[in-house]
Amino acid sequence: MGNKLIGLGVAVAVSSLSVFAGAAHADTTLLNVSYDPTREFYADFNKQFAAQWQKDAGENISIRTSHGGSGAQARSVIDGLEADVVTLALAGDIDKIAKKTTLLPEDWQIRLPFNSSPYTSTVVFLVRKGNPKGIHDWSDLVKPGVQVITPNPKTSGGARWNFLAAWAYSLKHSGNSDAAATDFVAKLYANVAVLDTGSRGSTITFVERHQGDVLIGGENEALLAQQQLKAEGLEIVVPSSSILIEPSVALLDRNVDKHGTRKAAEAYLNFLYTEQGQEIAAKHYFRPRNAVILGKYLSQFPSVDSSTTIDSFGGWTVAQAKFFADDGIFDKIYKPVK
């Protein structure tokens, strides 16, 4: 089982590094600091970009990719990891890099289409064969005896999307009451026995370690696990409402200028928006922004209500301060199991 998903059977409590060498002697090397669920996607993307770069620029390129929880990855860059580009779970993590360093401008989102978010996803549930606990919506996750697996929103971007989707569901069913939403997510996290540092760690906990009754996670990760581990009989449950996950990408100006890699780094991110790049995203279960390509792959994606977006919360600056900062709502409601 451990070999069916790249890196699934490897501990991911800390970030891991993979390398695609376009040739034995590369003319250029890029470091892409990314988040957990993009491992398979960028392993494929890097090979195809390297071939295109060799064709267009006449250079061989080596691409190193670091994976971990999105928040933890942002902290590593802030602390000195010299990424050329970052491809993280949410804009808020790149905002942190912009605010705490001089690596890129604070208006970095305007530099690429769709606010520098080349593909999307949404939050769904993954349950075991036959759905033995009868999990159909968010309300089922707070029932006694239901064990929930989700990563830690202090270190994982995917976990923050999960939290906000649950919060938004409660608001819709409580007359927009923050007090009711706080009570709801407190009950949900009381059913969480393990908070891994990143989304792939939570997938390992649920799929390989057989812990928990339901995994909350990105649609892309759930489809990957379901399609590649068919023998396990994993089933996707679509809740009545979810959230639009918008992973973000950015070039780190100070680092690419130091490394002399600006041209290659710009081409690398732009390749994500090409038809070829969008096809690669779709094949790895991310929803491409290109409507034509999305149409080709639409049958693989379940119908999900993702009308809630980060703008529903006032943007990441507001959401981070309210929910995930020290002494924010998550810190107040989560009490680790002893």
mmCIF file of C-alpha atoms in Angstrom:
data_model
loop_
_atom_site.group_PDB
_atom_site.id
_atom_site.type_symbol
_atom_site.label_atom_id
_atom_site.label_comp_id
_atom_site.label_asym_id
_atom_site.label_seq_id
_atom_site.Cartn_x
_atom_site.Cartn_y
_atom_site.Cartn_z
ATOM 1 C CA MET A 1 0.000 0.000 0.000
ATOM 2 C CA GLY A 2 2.766 2.419 0.938
ATOM 3 C CA ASN A 3 4.116 2.514 -2.609
ATOM 4 C CA LYS A 4 0.822 3.469 -4.258
ATOM 5 C CA LEU A 5 0.995 7.130 -3.310
ATOM 6 C CA ILE A 6 4.284 8.938 -3.666
ATOM 7 C CA GLY A 7 5.623 9.546 -0.195
ATOM 8 C CA LEU A 8 2.442 8.335 1.529
ATOM 9 C CA GLY A 9 4.261 5.802 3.651
ATOM 10 C CA VAL A 10 6.988 8.261 4.667
ATOM 11 C CA ALA A 11 6.741 10.336 7.822
ATOM 12 C CA VAL A 12 5.992 13.945 6.983
ATOM 13 C CA ALA A 13 6.103 15.645 10.355
ATOM 14 C CA VAL A 14 8.807 17.843 8.866
ATOM 15 C CA SER A 15 9.123 19.029 5.302
ATOM 16 C CA SER A 16 10.665 16.678 2.766
ATOM 17 C CA LEU A 17 12.703 17.499 -0.319
ATOM 18 C CA SER A 18 12.513 15.868 -3.729
ATOM 19 C CA VAL A 19 14.625 16.631 -6.759
ATOM 20 C CA PHE A 20 13.931 16.339 -10.454
ATOM 21 C CA ALA A 21 17.134 16.679 -12.428
ATOM 22 C CA GLY A 22 16.503 17.663 -16.025
ATOM 23 C CA ALA A 23 19.994 16.512 -16.897
ATOM 24 C CA ALA A 24 23.154 15.304 -15.213
ATOM 25 C CA HIS A 25 24.645 18.794 -15.444
ATOM 26 C CA ALA A 26 21.906 21.388 -15.082
ATOM 27 C CA ASP A 27 22.473 24.946 -16.237
ATOM 28 C CA THR A 28 19.852 26.249 -13.792
ATOM 29 C CA THR A 29 18.443 25.011 -10.476
ATOM 30 C CA LEU A 30 15.127 26.096 -8.961
ATOM 31 C CA LEU A 31 13.738 25.427 -5.506
ATOM 32 C CA ASN A 32 9.947 25.265 -5.236
ATOM 33 C CA VAL A 33 8.767 25.314 -1.611
ATOM 34 C CA SER A 34 5.300 23.791 -1.700
ATOM 35 C CA TYR A 35 2.723 22.174 0.560
ATOM 36 C CA ASP A 36 1.794 18.553 1.259
ATOM 37 C CA PRO A 37 -0.839 17.544 -1.321
ATOM 38 C CA THR A 38 1.149 18.759 -4.346
ATOM 39 C CA ARG A 39 3.817 16.030 -4.186
ATOM 40 C CA GLU A 40 2.558 13.929 -7.097
ATOM 41 C CA PHE A 41 1.445 16.960 -9.086
ATOM 42 C CA TYR A 42 4.828 18.714 -9.022
ATOM 43 C CA ALA A 43 6.748 15.482 -9.603
ATOM 44 C CA ASP A 44 4.899 15.307 -12.942
ATOM 45 C CA PHE A 45 4.840 19.051 -13.611
ATOM 46 C CA ASN A 46 8.595 19.464 -13.048
ATOM 47 C CA LYS A 47 9.446 16.838 -15.660
ATOM 48 C CA GLN A 48 7.207 18.413 -18.260
ATOM 49 C CA PHE A 49 8.377 21.937 -17.521
ATOM 50 C CA ALA A 50 12.022 20.871 -17.734
ATOM 51 C CA ALA A 51 11.413 19.382 -21.169
ATOM 52 C CA GLN A 52 9.676 22.572 -22.307
ATOM 53 C CA TRP A 53 12.413 24.789 -20.846
ATOM 54 C CA GLN A 54 15.107 22.814 -22.638
ATOM 55 C CA LYS A 55 13.167 23.227 -25.872
ATOM 56 C CA ASP A 56 12.483 26.957 -25.411
ATOM 57 C CA ALA A 57 15.658 28.161 -23.678
ATOM 58 C CA GLY A 58 18.142 25.508 -24.714
ATOM 59 C CA GLU A 59 19.076 24.933 -21.079
ATOM 60 C CA ASN A 60 18.926 21.954 -18.779
ATOM 61 C CA ILE A 61 17.184 22.663 -15.479
ATOM 62 C CA SER A 62 17.101 20.910 -12.109
ATOM 63 C CA ILE A 63 14.039 21.491 -9.929
ATOM 64 C CA ARG A 64 14.077 20.819 -6.220
ATOM 65 C CA THR A 65 10.741 20.675 -4.411
ATOM 66 C CA SER A 66 10.189 20.890 -0.658
ATOM 67 C CA HIS A 67 6.881 19.720 0.837
ATOM 68 C CA GLY A 68 5.310 20.142 4.250
ATOM 69 C CA GLY A 69 2.449 21.872 6.021
ATOM 70 C CA SER A 70 1.821 25.182 4.238
ATOM 71 C CA GLY A 71 2.144 27.318 7.360
ATOM 72 C CA ALA A 72 5.309 25.517 8.408
ATOM 73 C CA GLN A 73 6.740 25.919 4.896
ATOM 74 C CA ALA A 74 6.080 29.667 4.982
ATOM 75 C CA ARG A 75 7.884 29.852 8.308
ATOM 76 C CA SER A 76 10.871 27.990 6.827
ATOM 77 C CA VAL A 77 11.117 30.557 4.020
ATOM 78 C CA ILE A 78 10.838 33.411 6.509
ATOM 79 C CA ASP A 79 13.607 31.779 8.541
ATOM 80 C CA GLY A 80 15.937 31.583 5.543
ATOM 81 C CA LEU A 81 15.062 28.667 3.240
ATOM 82 C CA GLU A 82 16.056 30.181 -0.125
ATOM 83 C CA ALA A 83 13.114 29.244 -2.321
ATOM 84 C CA ASP A 84 12.939 30.634 -5.828
ATOM 85 C CA VAL A 85 9.180 30.144 -5.889
ATOM 86 C CA VAL A 86 6.548 29.195 -3.333
ATOM 87 C CA THR A 87 3.395 27.248 -4.213
ATOM 88 C CA LEU A 88 1.413 27.174 -0.983
ATOM 89 C CA ALA A 89 -2.083 26.243 0.181
ATOM 90 C CA LEU A 90 -3.344 29.781 0.640
ATOM 91 C CA ALA A 91 -2.520 33.401 -0.033
ATOM 92 C CA GLY A 92 -2.290 34.148 3.672
ATOM 93 C CA ASP A 93 0.905 32.128 4.008
ATOM 94 C CA ILE A 94 2.568 34.062 1.186
ATOM 95 C CA ASP A 95 1.286 37.301 2.720
ATOM 96 C CA LYS A 96 3.200 36.363 5.883
ATOM 97 C CA ILE A 97 6.399 35.983 3.870
ATOM 98 C CA ALA A 98 5.830 39.366 2.213
ATOM 99 C CA LYS A 99 5.145 41.091 5.534
ATOM 100 C CA LYS A 100 8.002 39.565 7.502
ATOM 101 C CA THR A 101 10.723 39.686 4.827
ATOM 102 C CA THR A 102 11.830 41.707 1.818
ATOM 103 C CA LEU A 103 11.612 38.699 -0.491
ATOM 104 C CA LEU A 104 8.608 39.915 -2.493
ATOM 105 C CA PRO A 105 6.201 42.873 -2.542
ATOM 106 C CA GLU A 106 2.961 42.830 -0.555
ATOM 107 C CA ASP A 107 0.957 43.204 -3.772
ATOM 108 C CA TRP A 108 2.413 39.963 -5.171
ATOM 109 C CA GLN A 109 -1.049 38.597 -6.068
ATOM 110 C CA ILE A 110 -1.506 41.012 -8.972
ATOM 111 C CA ARG A 111 1.422 39.562 -10.889
ATOM 112 C CA LEU A 112 -0.337 36.434 -12.171
ATOM 113 C CA PRO A 113 -3.898 35.626 -13.300
ATOM 114 C CA PHE A 114 -6.669 34.751 -10.845
ATOM 115 C CA ASN A 115 -4.829 36.524 -8.021
ATOM 116 C CA SER A 116 -1.874 34.174 -8.508
ATOM 117 C CA SER A 117 -4.021 31.084 -7.935
ATOM 118 C CA PRO A 118 -3.675 28.794 -10.999
ATOM 119 C CA TYR A 119 -5.908 25.943 -9.772
ATOM 120 C CA THR A 120 -8.503 25.351 -7.077
ATOM 121 C CA SER A 121 -9.984 22.638 -4.903
ATOM 122 C CA THR A 122 -12.644 22.325 -2.202
ATOM 123 C CA VAL A 123 -13.215 20.519 1.103
ATOM 124 C CA VAL A 124 -14.854 17.069 1.184
ATOM 125 C CA PHE A 125 -14.933 14.063 3.523
ATOM 126 C CA LEU A 126 -13.288 10.682 3.022
ATOM 127 C CA VAL A 127 -14.900 7.732 4.822
ATOM 128 C CA ARG A 128 -14.380 3.993 4.968
ATOM 129 C CA LYS A 129 -16.178 1.414 2.833
ATOM 130 C CA GLY A 130 -19.911 1.452 3.391
ATOM 131 C CA ASN A 131 -19.708 4.658 5.456
ATOM 132 C CA PRO A 132 -20.306 2.708 8.702
ATOM 133 C CA LYS A 133 -20.805 5.823 10.843
ATOM 134 C CA GLY A 134 -23.373 7.288 8.450
ATOM 135 C CA ILE A 135 -21.479 10.516 7.831
ATOM 136 C CA HIS A 136 -23.285 12.749 5.343
ATOM 137 C CA ASP A 137 -22.739 16.336 6.474
ATOM 138 C CA TRP A 138 -20.848 18.544 8.896
ATOM 139 C CA SER A 139 -23.427 17.946 11.621
ATOM 140 C CA ASP A 140 -22.463 14.261 11.684
ATOM 141 C CA LEU A 141 -18.892 15.129 12.657
ATOM 142 C CA VAL A 142 -19.911 16.396 16.095
ATOM 143 C CA LYS A 143 -21.838 13.278 17.093
ATOM 144 C CA PRO A 144 -20.507 11.250 20.038
ATOM 145 C CA GLY A 145 -18.282 8.368 19.002
ATOM 146 C CA VAL A 146 -17.232 9.821 15.624
ATOM 147 C CA GLN A 147 -13.447 10.105 15.286
ATOM 148 C CA VAL A 148 -12.379 12.916 12.964
ATOM 149 C CA ILE A 149 -8.983 13.282 11.289
ATOM 150 C CA THR A 150 -7.870 16.750 10.159
ATOM 151 C CA PRO A 151 -4.492 18.516 10.309
ATOM 152 C CA ASN A 152 -3.447 21.324 12.628
ATOM 153 C CA PRO A 153 -4.498 24.792 11.424
ATOM 154 C CA LYS A 154 -1.499 26.295 13.193
ATOM 155 C CA THR A 155 0.837 24.586 10.709
ATOM 156 C CA SER A 156 -1.352 23.439 7.795
ATOM 157 C CA GLY A 157 -3.019 25.628 5.209
ATOM 158 C CA GLY A 158 -5.399 22.833 4.257
ATOM 159 C CA ALA A 159 -6.495 22.621 7.888
ATOM 160 C CA ARG A 160 -7.407 26.306 7.857
ATOM 161 C CA TRP A 161 -9.626 25.748 4.821
ATOM 162 C CA ASN A 162 -11.238 22.809 6.684
ATOM 163 C CA PHE A 163 -11.875 24.937 9.765
ATOM 164 C CA LEU A 164 -13.402 27.791 7.781
ATOM 165 C CA ALA A 165 -15.673 25.424 5.836
ATOM 166 C CA ALA A 166 -16.991 24.014 9.114
ATOM 167 C CA TRP A 167 -17.447 27.513 10.537
ATOM 168 C CA ALA A 168 -19.334 28.679 7.441
ATOM 169 C CA TYR A 169 -21.645 25.643 7.629
ATOM 170 C CA SER A 170 -22.527 26.476 11.233
ATOM 171 C CA LEU A 171 -23.205 30.114 10.403
ATOM 172 C CA LYS A 172 -25.658 29.037 7.691
ATOM 173 C CA HIS A 173 -27.558 26.868 10.167
ATOM 174 C CA SER A 174 -27.503 29.144 13.210
ATOM 175 C CA GLY A 175 -28.740 32.475 11.946
ATOM 176 C CA ASN A 176 -25.186 33.716 11.377
ATOM 177 C CA SER A 177 -24.265 33.330 15.039
ATOM 178 C CA ASP A 178 -20.555 33.444 15.899
ATOM 179 C CA ALA A 179 -21.343 31.996 19.320
ATOM 180 C CA ALA A 180 -23.096 29.002 17.777
ATOM 181 C CA ALA A 181 -20.263 28.531 15.268
ATOM 182 C CA THR A 182 -17.696 28.625 18.072
ATOM 183 C CA ASP A 183 -19.645 25.960 19.957
ATOM 184 C CA PHE A 184 -19.955 23.853 16.790
ATOM 185 C CA VAL A 185 -16.252 23.838 15.906
ATOM 186 C CA ALA A 186 -15.376 23.205 19.567
ATOM 187 C CA LYS A 187 -17.499 20.043 19.464
ATOM 188 C CA LEU A 188 -15.967 19.041 16.130
ATOM 189 C CA TYR A 189 -12.392 19.400 17.378
ATOM 190 C CA ALA A 190 -13.311 17.542 20.566
ATOM 191 C CA ASN A 191 -13.779 14.562 18.223
ATOM 192 C CA VAL A 192 -10.295 15.007 16.697
ATOM 193 C CA ALA A 193 -7.762 12.699 18.319
ATOM 194 C CA VAL A 194 -4.789 13.449 16.024
ATOM 195 C CA LEU A 195 -3.733 16.812 14.582
ATOM 196 C CA ASP A 196 -0.970 16.121 12.070
ATOM 197 C CA THR A 197 1.185 19.020 10.918
ATOM 198 C CA GLY A 198 0.069 18.757 7.295
ATOM 199 C CA SER A 199 -2.631 17.345 5.034
ATOM 200 C CA ARG A 200 -0.559 14.407 3.753
ATOM 201 C CA GLY A 201 0.200 13.431 7.335
ATOM 202 C CA SER A 202 -3.535 13.297 8.029
ATOM 203 C CA THR A 203 -4.059 11.155 4.920
ATOM 204 C CA ILE A 204 -1.415 8.741 6.204
ATOM 205 C CA THR A 205 -3.080 8.646 9.616
ATOM 206 C CA PHE A 206 -6.474 7.839 8.099
ATOM 207 C CA VAL A 207 -5.504 5.556 5.206
ATOM 208 C CA GLU A 208 -2.371 3.697 6.343
ATOM 209 C CA ARG A 209 -2.680 3.839 10.130
ATOM 210 C CA HIS A 210 -6.427 3.182 9.969
ATOM 211 C CA GLN A 211 -7.237 5.816 12.565
ATOM 212 C CA GLY A 212 -10.485 7.748 12.540
ATOM 213 C CA ASP A 213 -13.893 7.372 10.924
ATOM 214 C CA VAL A 214 -13.690 10.384 8.601
ATOM 215 C CA LEU A 215 -10.955 12.483 7.056
ATOM 216 C CA ILE A 216 -11.675 16.156 6.345
ATOM 217 C CA GLY A 217 -9.517 17.287 3.457
ATOM 218 C CA GLY A 218 -9.069 18.751 0.035
ATOM 219 C CA GLU A 219 -10.978 17.170 -2.817
ATOM 220 C CA ASN A 220 -7.698 16.658 -4.688
ATOM 221 C CA GLU A 221 -6.201 14.632 -1.848
ATOM 222 C CA ALA A 222 -9.391 12.623 -1.345
ATOM 223 C CA LEU A 223 -9.634 11.755 -5.057
ATOM 224 C CA LEU A 224 -5.961 10.795 -5.135
ATOM 225 C CA ALA A 225 -6.385 8.434 -2.185
ATOM 226 C CA GLN A 226 -9.627 6.981 -3.542
ATOM 227 C CA GLN A 227 -8.362 6.415 -7.077
ATOM 228 C CA GLN A 228 -4.972 4.963 -6.139
ATOM 229 C CA LEU A 229 -6.144 2.883 -3.184
ATOM 230 C CA LYS A 230 -9.302 1.402 -4.694
ATOM 231 C CA ALA A 231 -8.883 -1.855 -2.814
ATOM 232 C CA GLU A 232 -9.487 0.016 0.431
ATOM 233 C CA GLY A 233 -12.994 0.965 -0.685
ATOM 234 C CA LEU A 234 -12.594 4.573 0.406
ATOM 235 C CA GLU A 235 -15.649 6.710 -0.313
ATOM 236 C CA ILE A 236 -15.958 10.465 -0.810
ATOM 237 C CA VAL A 237 -18.815 12.224 0.945
ATOM 238 C CA VAL A 238 -19.737 15.692 -0.295
ATOM 239 C CA PRO A 239 -21.112 17.919 2.477
ATOM 240 C CA SER A 240 -24.053 20.239 1.841
ATOM 241 C CA SER A 241 -21.697 23.216 1.773
ATOM 242 C CA SER A 242 -17.950 23.624 1.429
ATOM 243 C CA ILE A 243 -15.438 26.340 0.550
ATOM 244 C CA LEU A 244 -13.422 27.294 -2.512
ATOM 245 C CA ILE A 245 -9.785 26.386 -1.844
ATOM 246 C CA GLU A 246 -7.457 28.714 -3.746
ATOM 247 C CA PRO A 247 -3.783 27.665 -3.502
ATOM 248 C CA SER A 248 -1.397 30.484 -4.377
ATOM 249 C CA VAL A 249 1.978 30.784 -6.104
ATOM 250 C CA ALA A 250 4.632 33.473 -6.096
ATOM 251 C CA LEU A 251 8.160 34.270 -7.187
ATOM 252 C CA LEU A 252 10.553 35.460 -4.464
ATOM 253 C CA ASP A 253 12.340 38.410 -6.071
ATOM 254 C CA ARG A 254 15.281 38.740 -3.740
ATOM 255 C CA ASN A 255 16.145 35.056 -4.002
ATOM 256 C CA VAL A 256 15.814 34.716 -7.784
ATOM 257 C CA ASP A 257 17.958 37.793 -8.291
ATOM 258 C CA LYS A 258 20.549 36.377 -5.918
ATOM 259 C CA HIS A 259 20.481 33.007 -7.714
ATOM 260 C CA GLY A 260 20.230 34.430 -11.233
ATOM 261 C CA THR A 261 17.065 32.387 -11.824
ATOM 262 C CA ARG A 262 14.420 35.062 -12.488
ATOM 263 C CA LYS A 263 13.775 34.109 -16.113
ATOM 264 C CA ALA A 264 13.416 30.405 -15.331
ATOM 265 C CA ALA A 265 11.307 31.040 -12.214
ATOM 266 C CA GLU A 266 8.921 33.304 -14.122
ATOM 267 C CA ALA A 267 8.581 30.711 -16.870
ATOM 268 C CA TYR A 268 7.965 27.993 -14.265
ATOM 269 C CA LEU A 269 5.011 29.823 -12.726
ATOM 270 C CA ASN A 270 3.636 30.923 -16.088
ATOM 271 C CA PHE A 271 3.724 27.284 -17.237
ATOM 272 C CA LEU A 272 1.083 26.537 -14.604
ATOM 273 C CA TYR A 273 -1.377 28.644 -16.626
ATOM 274 C CA THR A 274 -0.642 27.089 -20.015
ATOM 275 C CA GLU A 275 -2.946 24.437 -21.431
ATOM 276 C CA GLN A 276 -0.283 21.839 -20.688
ATOM 277 C CA GLY A 277 0.109 22.990 -17.095
ATOM 278 C CA GLN A 278 -3.646 23.091 -16.575
ATOM 279 C CA GLU A 279 -3.945 19.538 -17.953
ATOM 280 C CA ILE A 280 -1.336 18.353 -15.456
ATOM 281 C CA ALA A 281 -3.260 19.984 -12.612
ATOM 282 C CA ALA A 282 -6.502 18.321 -13.710
ATOM 283 C CA LYS A 283 -4.836 14.912 -13.996
ATOM 284 C CA HIS A 284 -3.751 15.296 -10.371
ATOM 285 C CA TYR A 285 -7.276 16.200 -9.252
ATOM 286 C CA PHE A 286 -6.907 19.957 -8.914
ATOM 287 C CA ARG A 287 -9.613 21.978 -10.651
ATOM 288 C CA PRO A 288 -7.962 23.944 -13.471
ATOM 289 C CA ARG A 289 -8.848 27.605 -14.040
ATOM 290 C CA ASN A 290 -9.000 27.055 -17.807
ATOM 291 C CA ALA A 291 -12.713 26.478 -18.449
ATOM 292 C CA VAL A 292 -12.164 24.327 -21.535
ATOM 293 C CA ILE A 293 -9.791 21.977 -19.747
ATOM 294 C CA LEU A 294 -12.007 21.902 -16.656
ATOM 295 C CA GLY A 295 -14.837 20.810 -18.953
ATOM 296 C CA LYS A 296 -12.754 17.884 -20.209
ATOM 297 C CA TYR A 297 -12.217 16.626 -16.654
ATOM 298 C CA LEU A 298 -15.452 17.763 -15.029
ATOM 299 C CA SER A 299 -16.818 14.224 -14.735
ATOM 300 C CA GLN A 300 -14.093 13.295 -12.229
ATOM 301 C CA PHE A 301 -15.121 16.068 -9.839
ATOM 302 C CA PRO A 302 -18.237 15.738 -7.649
ATOM 303 C CA SER A 303 -20.756 18.562 -7.543
ATOM 304 C CA VAL A 304 -19.881 20.687 -4.514
ATOM 305 C CA ASP A 305 -21.333 23.937 -3.171
ATOM 306 C CA SER A 306 -18.169 26.039 -2.941
ATOM 307 C CA SER A 307 -19.895 29.412 -2.937
ATOM 308 C CA THR A 308 -18.134 30.276 0.321
ATOM 309 C CA THR A 309 -14.734 31.873 -0.348
ATOM 310 C CA ILE A 310 -12.073 33.502 1.771
ATOM 311 C CA ASP A 311 -13.702 36.832 0.906
ATOM 312 C CA SER A 312 -16.696 35.634 2.932
ATOM 313 C CA PHE A 313 -14.436 36.028 5.967
ATOM 314 C CA GLY A 314 -12.993 39.407 4.995
ATOM 315 C CA GLY A 315 -9.816 37.978 3.454
ATOM 316 C CA TRP A 316 -6.895 36.133 4.970
ATOM 317 C CA THR A 317 -5.613 38.992 7.117
ATOM 318 C CA VAL A 318 -8.928 39.154 8.959
ATOM 319 C CA ALA A 319 -9.426 35.380 9.095
ATOM 320 C CA GLN A 320 -5.906 34.706 10.345
ATOM 321 C CA ALA A 321 -6.212 37.220 13.174
ATOM 322 C CA LYS A 322 -9.659 36.052 14.230
ATOM 323 C CA PHE A 323 -9.257 32.297 14.013
ATOM 324 C CA PHE A 324 -5.633 31.164 13.861
ATOM 325 C CA ALA A 325 -3.408 33.736 15.552
ATOM 326 C CA ASP A 326 -2.162 33.092 19.073
ATOM 327 C CA ASP A 327 -5.171 33.322 21.409
ATOM 328 C CA GLY A 328 -7.504 33.300 18.401
ATOM 329 C CA ILE A 329 -10.659 31.210 18.290
ATOM 330 C CA PHE A 330 -8.868 27.962 17.466
ATOM 331 C CA ASP A 331 -6.552 28.300 20.472
ATOM 332 C CA LYS A 332 -9.555 28.968 22.680
ATOM 333 C CA ILE A 333 -11.649 26.024 21.526
ATOM 334 C CA TYR A 334 -9.082 23.268 20.975
ATOM 335 C CA LYS A 335 -8.148 21.186 23.978
ATOM 336 C CA PRO A 336 -5.682 18.394 23.084
ATOM 337 C CA VAL A 337 -6.627 14.875 24.125
ATOM 338 C CA LYS A 338 -4.410 13.789 27.030
#
